[in-house]
Amino acid sequence: MSLPQAGKCCSCGTCMDALGLPAEQMIEGTERSTMDALAAATIAGDKVLVF
C-alpha cells in the first residue's frame, strides 16, 4: 500500500515508540514526525486531518 502524491502523512514518533511500532512497518510514503512538525504543518496547511 502507498499514499497518493497529493498529500503528506506523518506518524507521531512518540506514539510509535509507545506502541513499539518500528519504522519498517510504516506505510510507504509516510514519515516519522514530531509535535513541532505537526504544529508547523497545521499552521502552514489549508486543510489538516488529525486523528
CSV table of C-alpha atoms in Angstrom, one decimal:
chain,number,residue,atom,x,y,z
A,1,MET,CA,0.0,0.0,0.0
A,2,SER,CA,1.2,3.5,-0.7
A,3,LEU,CA,-0.2,7.0,-0.4
A,4,PRO,CA,-1.1,9.3,-3.2
A,5,GLN,CA,1.2,12.1,-4.0
A,6,ALA,CA,-1.4,14.8,-3.3
A,7,GLY,CA,-0.8,14.9,0.5
A,8,LYS,CA,1.6,14.2,3.3
A,9,CYS,CA,1.1,11.7,6.1
A,10,CYS,CA,3.2,11.9,9.2
A,11,SER,CA,3.2,9.5,12.2
A,12,CYS,CA,3.8,10.6,15.7
A,13,GLY,CA,7.2,9.3,16.8
A,14,THR,CA,6.3,9.3,20.5
A,15,CYS,CA,3.2,7.2,19.7
A,16,MET,CA,5.2,4.8,17.6
A,17,ASP,CA,7.7,4.3,20.4
A,18,ALA,CA,4.9,3.8,23.0
A,19,LEU,CA,3.3,1.2,20.8
A,20,GLY,CA,6.5,-0.5,19.8
A,21,LEU,CA,6.0,0.2,16.1
A,22,PRO,CA,9.2,0.0,14.1
A,23,ALA,CA,9.8,2.2,11.1
A,24,GLU,CA,9.9,-0.9,8.9
A,25,GLN,CA,6.1,-1.3,9.4
A,26,MET,CA,5.2,2.2,8.2
A,27,ILE,CA,3.2,2.5,5.0
A,28,GLU,CA,5.3,3.6,2.1
A,29,GLY,CA,5.1,7.4,1.7
A,30,THR,CA,4.6,8.1,5.5
A,31,GLU,CA,7.3,9.6,7.7
A,32,ARG,CA,8.0,9.6,11.4
A,33,SER,CA,7.4,13.1,12.8
A,34,THR,CA,7.3,15.2,15.9
A,35,MET,CA,4.8,17.5,17.6
A,36,ASP,CA,6.8,20.5,16.4
A,37,ALA,CA,6.4,19.3,12.8
A,38,LEU,CA,2.7,18.8,13.4
A,39,ALA,CA,2.3,22.4,14.7
A,40,ALA,CA,4.2,23.8,11.7
A,41,ALA,CA,2.1,21.8,9.2
A,42,THR,CA,-1.1,22.8,10.9
A,43,ILE,CA,-0.2,26.5,10.7
A,44,ALA,CA,1.0,26.2,7.1
A,45,GLY,CA,-1.7,23.9,5.7
A,46,ASP,CA,-5.0,24.8,4.1
A,47,LYS,CA,-6.6,21.5,5.3
A,48,VAL,CA,-5.3,19.3,8.2
A,49,LEU,CA,-6.7,16.0,9.3
A,50,VAL,CA,-5.5,14.7,12.7
A,51,PHE,CA,-6.8,11.5,14.4
